[in-house]
PDB file of C-alpha atoms in Angstrom:
ATOM      1  CA  MET A 257     -29.825 -39.431 -53.961  1.00 81.00           C
ATOM      2  CA  LYS A 258     -28.017 -38.177 -50.864  1.00 86.00           C
ATOM      3  CA  PRO A 259     -26.018 -34.971 -50.302  1.00 85.00           C
ATOM      4  CA  ASP A 260     -22.757 -36.931 -50.094  1.00 83.00           C
ATOM      5  CA  ASP A 261     -23.362 -38.846 -53.335  1.00 88.00           C
ATOM      6  CA  PRO A 262     -20.167 -38.610 -55.455  1.00 89.00           C
ATOM      7  CA  LEU A 263     -22.328 -38.275 -58.558  1.00 88.00           C
ATOM      8  CA  LEU A 264     -23.229 -34.731 -57.448  1.00 89.00           C
ATOM      9  CA  ARG A 265     -19.636 -33.654 -58.130  1.00 90.00           C
ATOM     10  CA  ILE A 266     -19.734 -34.624 -61.783  1.00 93.00           C
ATOM     11  CA  ILE A 267     -23.281 -34.074 -63.024  1.00 95.00           C
ATOM     12  CA  ALA A 268     -24.104 -30.735 -64.597  1.00 96.00           C
ATOM     13  CA  CYS A 269     -27.022 -28.828 -66.018  1.00 97.00           C
ATOM     14  CA  PRO A 270     -27.654 -29.969 -69.593  1.00 97.00           C
ATOM     15  CA  ILE A 271     -28.194 -26.385 -70.711  1.00 97.00           C
ATOM     16  CA  ASP A 272     -25.416 -24.274 -69.170  1.00 97.00           C
ATOM     17  CA  LYS A 273     -23.138 -27.137 -68.020  1.00 97.00           C
ATOM     18  CA  GLY A 274     -22.930 -25.590 -64.529  1.00 96.00           C
ATOM     19  CA  GLN A 275     -23.190 -27.199 -61.123  1.00 94.00           C
ATOM     20  CA  LEU A 276     -26.556 -28.293 -59.766  1.00 95.00           C
ATOM     21  CA  THR A 277     -27.752 -28.179 -56.162  1.00 95.00           C
ATOM     22  CA  LEU A 278     -29.587 -31.080 -54.559  1.00 95.00           C
ATOM     23  CA  LEU A 279     -32.804 -29.977 -52.859  1.00 95.00           C
ATOM     24  CA  LEU A 280     -34.181 -32.251 -50.181  1.00 93.00           C
ATOM     25  CA  PRO A 281     -36.767 -33.475 -49.286  1.00 93.00           C
ATOM     26  CA  GLU A 282     -38.118 -32.641 -52.768  1.00 92.00           C
ATOM     27  CA  GLU A 283     -35.433 -34.805 -54.426  1.00 93.00           C
ATOM     28  CA  VAL A 284     -34.753 -32.425 -57.287  1.00 97.00           C
ATOM     29  CA  LEU A 285     -31.598 -30.905 -58.714  1.00 97.00           C
ATOM     30  CA  TYR A 286     -31.702 -27.126 -59.014  1.00 97.00           C
ATOM     31  CA  ASN A 287     -29.859 -24.692 -61.258  1.00 97.00           C
ATOM     32  CA  PRO A 288     -30.090 -21.261 -59.587  1.00 96.00           C
ATOM     33  CA  ARG A 289     -28.554 -19.517 -62.602  1.00 96.00           C
ATOM     34  CA  LEU A 290     -31.386 -20.542 -64.930  1.00 97.00           C
ATOM     35  CA  HIS A 291     -34.107 -20.992 -62.267  1.00 97.00           C
ATOM     36  CA  ARG A 292     -34.620 -24.591 -63.441  1.00 97.00           C
ATOM     37  CA  ARG A 293     -35.212 -27.788 -61.527  1.00 97.00           C
ATOM     38  CA  TYR A 294     -34.690 -31.345 -62.686  1.00 98.00           C
ATOM     39  CA  PRO A 295     -36.495 -34.280 -61.075  1.00 97.00           C
ATOM     40  CA  ILE A 296     -34.841 -37.324 -59.580  1.00 95.00           C
ATOM     41  CA  ILE A 297     -36.976 -40.380 -60.292  1.00 94.00           C
ATOM     42  CA  ASP A 298     -36.175 -43.665 -58.543  1.00 93.00           C
ATOM     43  CA  GLY A 299     -32.745 -42.270 -57.670  1.00 90.00           C
ATOM     44  CA  ILE A 300     -31.928 -41.317 -61.268  1.00 92.00           C
ATOM     45  CA  PRO A 301     -31.488 -37.625 -62.171  1.00 95.00           C
ATOM     46  CA  GLN A 302     -33.540 -36.685 -65.226  1.00 96.00           C
ATOM     47  CA  LEU A 303     -31.121 -34.350 -66.977  1.00 96.00           C
ATOM     48  CA  LEU A 304     -32.560 -33.880 -70.428  1.00 96.00           C
ATOM     49  CA  PRO A 305     -33.223 -30.216 -71.208  1.00 95.00           C
ATOM     50  CA  SER A 306     -36.894 -31.080 -71.730  1.00 96.00           C
ATOM     51  CA  SER A 307     -37.187 -32.653 -68.268  1.00 96.00           C
ATOM     52  CA  GLY A 308     -36.297 -29.408 -66.493  1.00 96.00           C
ATOM     53  CA  THR A 309     -38.965 -26.954 -65.440  1.00 97.00           C
ATOM     54  CA  ARG A 310     -38.606 -23.240 -64.853  1.00 97.00           C
ATOM     55  CA  VAL A 311     -39.193 -22.095 -61.284  1.00 97.00           C
ATOM     56  CA  PRO A 312     -41.209 -18.882 -60.757  1.00 97.00           C
ATOM     57  CA  ASP A 313     -39.246 -15.936 -59.316  1.00 96.00           C
ATOM     58  CA  GLU A 314     -40.989 -16.146 -55.927  1.00 96.00           C
ATOM     59  CA  GLU A 315     -40.091 -19.820 -55.501  1.00 96.00           C
ATOM     60  CA  HIS A 316     -36.545 -19.130 -56.732  1.00 96.00           C
ATOM     61  CA  GLU A 317     -36.107 -16.569 -53.930  1.00 95.00           C
ATOM     62  CA  ARG A 318     -37.337 -19.096 -51.328  1.00 95.00           C
ATOM     63  CA  ILE A 319     -34.901 -21.689 -52.634  1.00 95.00           C
ATOM     64  CA  LEU A 320     -31.992 -19.243 -52.515  1.00 95.00           C
ATOM     65  CA  ARG A 321     -32.775 -18.440 -48.875  1.00 94.00           C
ATOM     66  CA  ARG A 322     -32.730 -22.172 -48.114  1.00 91.00           C
ATOM     67  CA  ILE A 323     -29.451 -23.004 -49.822  1.00 88.00           C
ATOM     68  CA  GLY A 324     -27.596 -19.861 -48.738  1.00 81.00           C
ATOM     69  CA  PRO A 325     -24.954 -17.910 -50.643  1.00 67.00           C
TER      70      PRO A 325
END
């Protein structure tokens, strides 16, 4: 998945239905509101609630610094 992929405009977090942020080079989608990341496997976002993992607070802060406001 690339940052200009049109799919990024329409996919949403399966839990809060909010926008997700693509993190590269990790190839994951991140929900900063819930501190959850969803993997992208073979170019396909895994957006089941059970496929997301909670990010520890320290890692969440690092991610926020990377993606900006």
